[in-house]
């Protein structure tokens, strides 16, 4: 079997500005990688490592790696210079159990949902095909009538497959359920669930998931150039649910959507640091949910909650991870999330590069391909969409001018912010809370043209029940409590959102943290010389169900 460590050829297929130099063997104590800047020789600062937790010590984890034996090529791991790396391994499908789904109206009560895929003993390591043509994913509200008919036919044929066929619509929907609701345990760590949300696995898992879903659809209609559409919710013209998904007679329709909602206000944020964008590191043996990136915890979750039907027991379909894949709109939503990853690297100012950490690149997942073969795909396989044979249609980015660093306009200095109301932690968010947060000398290093970093506010030790539906907004230096602050206002810096999701091994309590970039707000409100800022937390859902252990300011950089 092939080693789980990413191959040299895969590593060095990265763009030249994002490659790293081979170093001495990694250990669990010190993870080292090189800056995104070409030939700088400057190493990345891993700002997330101190917050991650492991169930075993470093030597124990090494023993587990060796103990995996021939299943994952432990001999190769020992000989490889990255022998002590700990990527998340693809799960053992034969050990899949029922997913754990919290009941929304009965806190503390979970139901078991069977999400396990068919088991195959023949696993093929994924090798991207050689594509002669790049498929173009287009905005769903702009696709042609001919495209709509082909798309409808593809979904119709997928839904007509036997449910035991791993390519069927039901089985494809179950992929998300299993990976997101604790149907799998981490390989070698049966006391740790496997979770692809709230960490650096979020973007690559969903990219690969959609890739195989798209390829199956193309195969079913005999069109190798078929590409999924994306829900262009970052553009005013595409913000509503696209018309192709609202015809009750269409296979693209899903009845379990909120019929009352109007389009939410969308805020797309950029960030210069890799961890703020992708999320916190998540290695073999780590506890789940170390912390989501700004896109995952922002617009991603907001639209899941916005579309889900509140009249359903578990807010199905899009409103719950276990059922989200049953709504065809899910795949358009995540296609645009995937597009955000592309835009972050190619359109936003300053060079943005993905992690070069081999634990990220070597983490792997299992999917069934268009030929019903079970395939092991790694994060390193999906860094570039063109390697997977697709790209996105260029459309106007009206939000880019307002959200990207040096182009953000200064609106004037914020005067007389409302004073803090509480400074004793932990803070229970049963009502609006304002907290005075010192701006340390280190965190006053405001982002400049030569400083590829971010001013951040960090909410630590966020605790809530995993089955709680919670949302609160985070603002800074609000001057009027009567003013509604939201996306588009300079004081608004982001939100924390939790969609109920069950876990088998971690009890009912979720403990995580939230890091939000406030560089643009600092510039827009002219706070560079302030000794403190007032952070306001505004409960939007689940008042009194979440607490925050500490709030601090920092300046981080890759």
Coordinates of C-alpha atoms in Angstrom, one line a residue:
X1 CA 0.0 0.0 0.0
X2 CA 1.1 3.5 -0.6
X3 CA 2.4 5.6 2.2
X4 CA 0.1 8.3 3.6
X5 CA 2.9 10.8 3.5
X6 CA 2.4 13.1 0.4
X7 CA 4.8 12.3 -2.4
X8 CA 7.6 14.6 -3.5
X9 CA 6.0 15.0 -6.9
X10 CA 2.7 16.1 -5.3
X11 CA 4.5 18.6 -3.0
X12 CA 6.5 20.2 -5.8
X13 CA 3.5 20.5 -8.1
X14 CA 2.5 23.4 -5.9
X15 CA 3.1 26.9 -7.3
X16 CA 6.7 27.9 -6.9
X17 CA 5.9 30.7 -4.5
X18 CA 4.2 28.2 -2.3
X19 CA 6.8 25.4 -2.1
X20 CA 8.8 24.6 0.9
X21 CA 12.3 23.3 1.5
X22 CA 12.9 19.8 2.7
X23 CA 14.0 19.9 6.3
X24 CA 15.0 17.5 9.1
X25 CA 12.3 15.1 10.2
X26 CA 9.2 16.7 11.7
X27 CA 8.2 15.9 15.2
X28 CA 4.9 16.4 17.0
X29 CA 6.6 19.1 19.2
X30 CA 7.8 21.4 16.4
X31 CA 6.1 21.7 13.0
X32 CA 8.2 23.8 10.6
X33 CA 7.4 25.2 7.1
X34 CA 8.6 28.0 4.9
X35 CA 6.9 31.3 4.3
X36 CA 4.8 31.9 1.2
X37 CA 7.3 34.5 0.0
X38 CA 9.6 33.0 -2.6
X39 CA 13.2 32.5 -1.5
X40 CA 12.7 34.4 1.7
X41 CA 13.9 31.6 3.9
X42 CA 11.6 32.9 6.7
X43 CA 9.7 30.2 8.5
X44 CA 5.9 30.3 9.1
X45 CA 4.8 31.0 12.6
X46 CA 2.2 28.4 13.6
X47 CA -0.2 30.5 15.6
X48 CA -2.6 27.6 16.1
X49 CA -0.5 24.9 17.6
X50 CA -0.8 25.9 21.2
X51 CA -4.6 25.7 21.1
X52 CA -4.8 22.2 19.7
X53 CA -5.1 19.2 21.9
X54 CA -4.1 15.6 21.5
X55 CA -5.3 12.5 23.3
X56 CA -1.8 11.0 23.4
X57 CA 1.7 12.3 23.9
X58 CA 4.2 12.5 21.0
X59 CA 5.9 9.1 21.6
X60 CA 2.5 7.4 22.0
X61 CA 1.4 8.8 18.7
X62 CA 4.5 7.6 16.9
X63 CA 3.8 4.1 18.3
X64 CA 0.3 4.3 16.9
X65 CA 1.7 5.2 13.5
X66 CA 4.1 2.3 13.6
X67 CA 1.3 0.0 14.9
X68 CA -0.9 0.7 11.8
X69 CA 1.5 -1.6 10.0
X70 CA 0.9 -2.6 6.4
X71 CA -2.5 -1.0 6.3
X72 CA -0.9 2.4 5.8
X73 CA 2.6 1.5 5.0
X74 CA 4.3 2.2 8.4
X75 CA 7.6 0.9 7.1
X76 CA 7.6 3.7 4.5
X77 CA 6.7 6.2 7.2
X78 CA 9.7 5.2 9.3
X79 CA 12.1 5.5 6.3
X80 CA 10.6 8.7 5.1
X81 CA 12.1 12.0 6.3
X82 CA 8.6 13.1 7.4
X83 CA 8.3 9.9 9.5
X84 CA 6.8 11.6 12.6
X85 CA 4.1 13.4 10.7
X86 CA 0.5 12.8 11.7
X87 CA -2.0 13.4 8.9
X88 CA -5.6 12.4 9.4
X89 CA -6.0 9.0 7.7
X90 CA -9.0 8.1 5.5
X91 CA -11.4 6.1 7.7
X92 CA -11.9 2.3 7.7
X93 CA -15.4 1.9 6.1
X94 CA -15.9 -1.5 7.7
X95 CA -15.8 0.3 11.1
X96 CA -18.4 2.9 10.2
X97 CA -21.2 3.3 12.8
X98 CA -24.4 5.2 12.9
X99 CA -24.1 9.0 12.8
X100 CA -25.1 10.8 16.0
X101 CA -27.6 13.6 15.3
X102 CA -28.9 15.9 18.1
X103 CA -32.6 16.5 18.4
X104 CA -33.2 20.2 18.2
X105 CA -36.3 20.3 20.3
X106 CA -35.0 17.8 22.9
X107 CA -31.6 19.1 24.2
X108 CA -29.3 16.3 25.2
X109 CA -31.1 13.7 23.1
X110 CA -29.6 12.3 20.0
X111 CA -30.9 10.0 17.3
X112 CA -28.9 7.5 15.3
X113 CA -28.9 7.9 11.5
X114 CA -27.4 5.2 9.3
X115 CA -25.0 7.0 6.9
X116 CA -22.5 4.3 6.2
X117 CA -21.4 3.7 2.5
X118 CA -21.0 0.3 0.9
X119 CA -17.8 -1.4 2.0
X120 CA -15.1 -2.3 -0.5
X121 CA -11.7 -4.0 0.2
X122 CA -10.2 -2.6 -3.0
X123 CA -9.0 1.0 -2.5
X124 CA -7.4 2.9 -5.3
X125 CA -5.1 5.8 -4.7
X126 CA -6.5 8.8 -6.6
X127 CA -4.6 10.1 -9.6
X128 CA -6.2 13.1 -11.3
X129 CA -6.9 12.2 -15.0
X130 CA -5.3 14.0 -17.8
X131 CA -8.0 16.4 -18.9
X132 CA -7.9 17.7 -22.5
X133 CA -10.4 20.5 -21.7
X134 CA -11.1 22.5 -18.5
X135 CA -14.7 22.3 -17.3
X136 CA -16.1 25.7 -16.4
X137 CA -18.4 26.1 -13.4
X138 CA -20.9 28.9 -14.1
X139 CA -23.2 31.0 -11.9
X140 CA -26.5 29.1 -11.4
X141 CA -28.6 32.1 -12.2
X142 CA -26.9 32.6 -15.6
X143 CA -26.8 29.1 -17.0
X144 CA -28.5 28.4 -20.4
X145 CA -31.8 26.4 -20.9
X146 CA -29.8 23.6 -22.5
X147 CA -27.5 23.4 -19.5
X148 CA -30.5 23.3 -17.1
X149 CA -32.0 20.3 -19.0
X150 CA -28.7 18.4 -18.9
X151 CA -28.3 19.1 -15.2
X152 CA -31.9 18.0 -14.4
X153 CA -31.4 14.8 -16.4
X154 CA -28.1 14.1 -14.6
X155 CA -29.7 14.5 -11.1
X156 CA -32.8 12.5 -12.3
X157 CA -30.6 9.6 -13.3
X158 CA -28.5 9.8 -10.1
X159 CA -31.8 9.6 -8.1
X160 CA -33.0 6.7 -10.2
X161 CA -29.9 4.5 -9.3
X162 CA -30.4 1.7 -6.8
X163 CA -29.8 3.2 -3.3
X164 CA -27.1 0.5 -2.7
X165 CA -25.1 1.9 -5.6
X166 CA -22.5 4.2 -4.0
X167 CA -23.1 6.7 -6.9
X168 CA -26.8 7.1 -6.1
X169 CA -28.1 10.4 -4.9
X170 CA -28.9 8.9 -1.5
X171 CA -25.4 7.4 -1.0
X172 CA -23.8 10.7 -2.1
X173 CA -25.9 12.6 0.4
X174 CA -24.8 10.2 3.1
X175 CA -21.1 11.0 2.4
X176 CA -21.6 14.4 4.1
X177 CA -23.6 12.8 6.9
X178 CA -20.9 10.2 7.8
X179 CA -17.9 12.6 7.7
X180 CA -19.8 15.3 9.6
X181 CA -21.7 13.5 12.3
X182 CA -19.2 11.1 13.9
X183 CA -19.9 7.9 11.9
X184 CA -16.2 7.4 11.7
X185 CA -13.4 7.3 14.3
X186 CA -9.9 8.4 13.6
X187 CA -7.6 5.6 12.4
X188 CA -5.5 4.4 15.3
X189 CA -7.4 6.6 17.8
X190 CA -10.8 5.0 18.5
X191 CA -11.4 7.5 21.3
X192 CA -11.4 10.4 18.8
X193 CA -14.1 11.1 16.2
X194 CA -13.3 12.1 12.7
X195 CA -14.8 15.5 11.7
X196 CA -14.2 17.5 8.6
X197 CA -15.7 20.8 9.9
X198 CA -14.2 23.4 12.2
X199 CA -10.6 22.9 11.1
X200 CA -8.2 23.0 8.1
X201 CA -9.9 20.0 6.5
X202 CA -13.0 22.0 5.6
X203 CA -12.0 23.3 2.2
X204 CA -10.2 20.3 0.8
X205 CA -12.7 17.7 1.9
X206 CA -15.6 19.6 0.3
X207 CA -13.6 20.3 -2.9
X208 CA -13.0 16.6 -3.3
X209 CA -16.5 15.6 -2.4
X210 CA -17.9 17.9 -5.1
X211 CA -15.4 16.8 -7.6
X212 CA -16.5 13.1 -7.4
X213 CA -20.2 14.1 -7.3
X214 CA -19.7 16.2 -10.5
X215 CA -17.8 13.4 -12.3
X216 CA -20.6 10.9 -11.5
X217 CA -23.2 13.3 -12.9
X218 CA -21.1 13.7 -16.1
X219 CA -20.8 9.9 -16.5
X220 CA -24.5 9.3 -16.1
X221 CA -25.3 11.6 -19.0
X222 CA -22.3 10.8 -21.1
X223 CA -20.8 14.2 -20.8
X224 CA -17.2 14.3 -19.5
X225 CA -17.2 18.1 -19.7
X226 CA -20.2 18.5 -17.4
X227 CA -19.6 21.0 -14.6
X228 CA -21.7 21.9 -11.5
X229 CA -23.1 25.4 -11.3
X230 CA -22.3 27.6 -8.3
X231 CA -24.7 29.7 -6.3
X232 CA -23.3 33.2 -6.9
X233 CA -24.5 34.6 -3.5
X234 CA -21.7 37.1 -3.3
X235 CA -23.2 39.0 -6.2
X236 CA -26.5 41.0 -5.9
X237 CA -27.8 39.4 -9.0
X238 CA -27.2 35.8 -7.7
X239 CA -28.1 36.3 -4.1
X240 CA -31.6 34.7 -4.1
X241 CA -32.0 30.9 -4.5
X242 CA -31.5 30.4 -8.2
X243 CA -34.6 29.8 -10.2
X244 CA -33.4 26.4 -11.4
X245 CA -33.9 25.1 -7.9
X246 CA -37.4 26.3 -7.1
X247 CA -39.6 24.4 -9.6
X248 CA -41.5 21.8 -7.5
X249 CA -41.6 19.5 -10.5
X250 CA -37.8 19.6 -11.0
X251 CA -35.4 17.0 -9.6
X252 CA -33.4 20.0 -8.4
X253 CA -36.2 21.0 -6.0
X254 CA -36.2 20.2 -2.3
X255 CA -39.3 20.8 -0.2
X256 CA -37.4 21.1 3.0
X257 CA -36.4 24.8 2.7
X258 CA -37.4 27.8 4.7
X259 CA -40.2 29.4 2.6
X260 CA -40.2 32.7 4.4
X261 CA -36.7 33.9 4.1
X262 CA -35.5 36.7 1.9
X263 CA -31.8 36.8 0.9
X264 CA -29.5 37.4 3.8
X265 CA -26.9 40.2 3.6
X266 CA -23.7 38.6 2.5
X267 CA -20.3 39.7 3.7
X268 CA -17.3 38.0 2.1
X269 CA -14.1 38.6 4.0
X270 CA -10.5 38.3 2.9
X271 CA -7.5 37.5 5.1
X272 CA -3.8 37.4 4.5
X273 CA -3.1 34.5 6.9
X274 CA -3.6 30.9 6.0
X275 CA -4.9 29.7 9.4
X276 CA -7.5 32.5 9.5
X277 CA -8.8 31.5 6.1
X278 CA -8.6 27.7 6.3
X279 CA -9.1 27.1 10.1
X280 CA -7.0 25.6 12.8
X281 CA -4.7 22.6 12.4
X282 CA -6.2 19.1 13.0
X283 CA -3.8 16.2 13.2
X284 CA -4.1 12.5 14.0
X285 CA -5.1 12.1 17.7
X286 CA -6.4 15.7 18.0
X287 CA -9.8 16.5 19.4
X288 CA -12.4 17.7 16.9
X289 CA -13.4 21.3 16.3
X290 CA -10.2 23.2 17.0
X291 CA -11.5 26.2 15.2
X292 CA -13.1 27.2 11.8
X293 CA -11.8 29.7 9.3
X294 CA -13.6 32.9 8.4
X295 CA -15.5 31.6 5.4
X296 CA -16.6 28.3 7.1
X297 CA -17.8 30.0 10.3
X298 CA -19.3 33.0 8.3
X299 CA -21.2 32.9 5.1
X300 CA -21.0 29.0 4.9
X301 CA -22.9 28.4 8.1
X302 CA -25.2 31.4 7.7
X303 CA -26.6 30.1 4.4
X304 CA -26.9 26.6 5.8
X305 CA -29.1 28.0 8.6
X306 CA -30.9 30.4 6.3
X307 CA -32.1 27.7 3.8
X308 CA -32.9 25.0 6.3
X309 CA -36.6 24.5 7.2
X310 CA -37.3 25.5 10.8
X311 CA -40.5 23.5 10.7
X312 CA -38.6 20.2 10.3
X313 CA -37.5 18.3 13.5
X314 CA -33.8 18.8 12.8
X315 CA -34.1 21.8 10.5
X316 CA -33.6 19.7 7.5
X317 CA -32.3 19.7 4.9
X318 CA -29.6 22.3 4.6
X319 CA -30.0 23.3 8.2
X320 CA -28.4 20.1 9.5
X321 CA -25.1 18.5 8.4
X322 CA -26.6 15.0 8.3
X323 CA -29.2 16.0 5.8
X324 CA -27.6 18.8 3.8
X325 CA -26.6 16.6 0.9
X326 CA -30.2 15.7 0.1
X327 CA -30.8 19.2 -1.2
X328 CA -29.3 19.7 -4.7
X329 CA -28.8 23.4 -3.7
X330 CA -26.1 22.2 -1.2
X331 CA -23.7 21.4 -4.0
X332 CA -24.2 24.8 -5.6
X333 CA -23.6 26.5 -2.3
X334 CA -20.4 24.6 -1.7
X335 CA -19.3 25.2 -5.2
X336 CA -19.3 28.9 -4.4
X337 CA -17.5 28.1 -1.1
X338 CA -14.9 26.3 -3.2
X339 CA -14.7 29.3 -5.5
X340 CA -13.9 31.5 -2.5
X341 CA -10.8 29.3 -1.9
X342 CA -9.8 30.0 -5.6
X343 CA -10.4 33.7 -5.3
X344 CA -8.5 34.0 -2.0
X345 CA -5.4 32.7 -3.8
X346 CA -5.8 34.4 -7.2
X347 CA -7.8 37.6 -6.9
X348 CA -7.2 39.2 -3.5
X349 CA -4.2 41.5 -3.0
X350 CA -1.0 40.1 -1.6
X351 CA 0.2 36.5 -2.2
X352 CA -2.0 34.0 -0.5
X353 CA -0.8 30.4 -0.2
X354 CA -2.1 27.2 1.3
X355 CA -0.5 25.3 4.2
X356 CA 2.7 23.6 3.3
X357 CA 2.5 21.4 6.3
X358 CA 2.7 17.7 5.3
X359 CA 0.0 16.7 7.9
X360 CA -2.4 18.9 5.9
X361 CA -1.2 17.8 2.5
X362 CA -1.2 14.1 3.5
X363 CA -4.6 14.0 5.2
X364 CA -6.9 11.7 3.2
X365 CA -10.6 10.7 2.6
X366 CA -12.4 8.0 0.8
X367 CA -14.9 8.6 -2.1
X368 CA -16.5 6.4 -4.7
X369 CA -15.7 7.7 -8.2
X370 CA -17.8 7.7 -11.4
X371 CA -17.0 4.0 -12.1
X372 CA -18.0 3.0 -8.5
X373 CA -14.4 2.5 -7.5
X374 CA -13.4 3.3 -3.9
X375 CA -10.8 6.0 -4.1
X376 CA -8.4 7.4 -1.5
X377 CA -7.8 11.1 -2.2
X378 CA -5.5 13.4 -0.3
X379 CA -5.5 17.1 0.3
X380 CA -2.4 17.4 -1.8
X381 CA -4.3 16.1 -4.8
X382 CA -6.8 19.0 -4.8
X383 CA -4.7 22.2 -4.2
X384 CA -5.3 23.5 -7.8
X385 CA -8.7 23.1 -9.4
X386 CA -7.2 22.9 -12.8
X387 CA -5.4 19.7 -11.7
X388 CA -9.0 18.4 -11.2
X389 CA -10.0 19.6 -14.6
X390 CA -12.2 22.6 -13.7
X391 CA -12.2 26.3 -13.1
X392 CA -14.8 29.0 -12.4
X393 CA -16.3 31.6 -14.8
X394 CA -14.9 35.1 -14.1
X395 CA -17.7 37.3 -12.8
X396 CA -17.7 40.8 -11.2
X397 CA -16.5 40.9 -7.6
X398 CA -18.3 44.0 -6.3
X399 CA -17.4 43.2 -2.7
X400 CA -13.7 43.0 -3.4
X401 CA -13.2 46.8 -3.4
X402 CA -14.7 47.2 0.1
X403 CA -13.2 44.1 1.8
X404 CA -9.5 43.9 0.7
X405 CA -6.9 45.6 2.8
X406 CA -5.4 48.6 1.0
X407 CA -8.6 49.4 -1.0
X408 CA -10.8 49.7 2.0
X409 CA -11.9 53.3 2.5
X410 CA -11.4 55.2 5.7
X411 CA -14.7 56.4 7.1
X412 CA -13.3 58.5 10.0
X413 CA -12.2 57.9 13.5
X414 CA -14.8 56.2 15.8
X415 CA -15.5 58.5 18.8
X416 CA -16.8 57.7 22.2
X417 CA -17.5 54.0 21.9
X418 CA -19.9 52.7 24.5
X419 CA -18.0 51.5 27.6
X420 CA -17.5 47.9 28.5
X421 CA -20.2 46.3 30.7
X422 CA -18.4 43.2 31.9
X423 CA -14.7 42.2 32.2
X424 CA -15.0 39.1 34.4
X425 CA -14.7 35.8 32.5
X426 CA -16.3 33.5 31.6
X427 CA -19.0 35.6 29.9
X428 CA -22.4 33.9 29.5
X429 CA -24.0 35.5 26.5
X430 CA -27.6 35.8 27.8
X431 CA -27.7 39.4 26.6
X432 CA -25.5 41.9 24.7
X433 CA -22.1 42.1 26.3
X434 CA -19.4 44.8 25.9
X435 CA -15.8 44.1 27.0
X436 CA -12.7 46.4 27.2
X437 CA -9.8 44.6 25.5
X438 CA -6.3 46.0 25.7
X439 CA -4.4 46.6 22.5
X440 CA -0.9 45.4 23.5
X441 CA 2.2 46.8 21.9
X442 CA 2.6 43.7 19.9
X443 CA -0.9 43.9 18.5
X444 CA -0.5 47.5 17.6
X445 CA 1.7 46.6 14.6
X446 CA -1.0 47.5 12.2
X447 CA -0.8 45.8 8.8
X448 CA 1.3 47.6 6.2
X449 CA 2.3 46.9 2.7
X450 CA 5.4 45.0 3.8
X451 CA 3.7 43.2 6.7
X452 CA 1.7 40.3 5.4
X453 CA -0.2 39.8 8.7
X454 CA -3.5 40.4 10.4
X455 CA -4.8 42.3 13.4
X456 CA -7.1 39.8 15.1
X457 CA -9.5 39.5 18.0
X458 CA -9.5 36.0 19.5
X459 CA -12.4 34.6 21.5
X460 CA -11.0 31.7 23.5
X461 CA -12.6 28.8 25.4
X462 CA -16.0 29.2 23.7
X463 CA -18.2 26.6 25.4
X464 CA -21.7 25.3 24.5
X465 CA -23.6 22.1 24.1
X466 CA -23.0 20.5 20.8
X467 CA -26.7 20.2 20.2
X468 CA -27.3 23.9 20.7
X469 CA -28.2 26.1 17.7
X470 CA -26.2 29.3 18.5
X471 CA -25.2 32.5 16.8
X472 CA -23.7 35.7 18.0
X473 CA -22.2 38.7 16.2
X474 CA -18.8 40.3 17.1
X475 CA -18.4 44.1 16.7
X476 CA -15.8 46.6 17.9
X477 CA -16.2 50.2 19.2
X478 CA -19.9 50.5 18.7
X479 CA -21.1 54.0 19.5
X480 CA -24.9 53.5 19.6
X481 CA -26.7 50.4 21.1
X482 CA -29.8 51.4 19.1
X483 CA -28.0 51.1 15.8
X484 CA -28.3 47.7 14.1
X485 CA -24.8 46.6 13.2
X486 CA -24.3 44.0 10.6
X487 CA -22.3 43.0 7.5
X488 CA -21.3 46.1 5.6
X489 CA -20.8 48.2 8.8
X490 CA -17.2 49.0 9.7
X491 CA -17.8 48.0 13.3
X492 CA -19.0 44.5 12.4
X493 CA -16.1 42.0 12.3
X494 CA -17.8 38.6 12.1
X495 CA -20.0 36.0 13.8
X496 CA -19.8 32.7 15.6
X497 CA -22.3 30.1 14.5
X498 CA -23.0 26.5 15.6
X499 CA -25.1 24.0 13.7
X500 CA -26.0 21.1 16.1
X501 CA -23.8 18.1 15.3
X502 CA -23.3 15.0 17.5
X503 CA -20.2 13.3 18.6
X504 CA -19.7 9.8 20.1
X505 CA -16.5 10.3 22.1
X506 CA -16.4 13.9 23.4
X507 CA -19.5 14.2 25.4
X508 CA -22.1 16.9 24.8
X509 CA -19.8 19.9 25.4
X510 CA -18.1 21.8 22.6
X511 CA -15.0 23.8 23.4
X512 CA -13.5 25.8 20.6
X513 CA -12.3 29.3 19.7
X514 CA -12.9 32.0 17.2
X515 CA -10.3 34.2 15.5
X516 CA -11.5 37.2 13.4
X517 CA -9.5 39.6 11.4
X518 CA -10.1 43.3 12.4
X519 CA -7.4 44.9 10.3
X520 CA -9.9 46.5 8.0
X521 CA -12.0 47.8 10.9
X522 CA -8.9 49.2 12.5
X523 CA -8.1 51.1 9.4
X524 CA -11.7 52.2 8.7
X525 CA -12.3 53.4 12.3
X526 CA -8.7 54.8 12.7
X527 CA -8.0 52.8 15.8
X528 CA -4.2 52.4 15.3
X529 CA -3.2 54.5 18.3
X530 CA -5.9 53.3 20.7
X531 CA -4.8 51.6 23.9
X532 CA -8.0 49.5 24.0
X533 CA -11.0 48.6 22.0
X534 CA -14.5 47.7 23.1
X535 CA -15.6 44.3 21.8
X536 CA -19.4 43.8 21.7
X537 CA -20.9 40.4 21.5
X538 CA -24.5 40.4 20.3
X539 CA -26.5 37.1 20.8
X540 CA -28.7 36.4 17.8
X541 CA -29.8 32.8 18.6
X542 CA -29.4 30.6 21.7
X543 CA -29.2 33.4 24.3
X544 CA -27.6 32.0 27.5
X545 CA -26.4 28.8 25.8
X546 CA -22.8 29.8 25.1
X547 CA -20.0 31.3 27.2
X548 CA -16.7 32.9 26.3
X549 CA -13.6 32.2 28.5
X550 CA -11.4 35.1 27.4
X551 CA -11.0 37.8 24.7
X552 CA -7.7 39.1 23.5
X553 CA -6.1 41.0 20.7
X554 CA -3.1 39.8 18.7
X555 CA -1.2 40.4 15.5
X556 CA -0.5 37.2 13.5
X557 CA 1.3 36.4 10.3
X558 CA 2.3 33.3 8.3

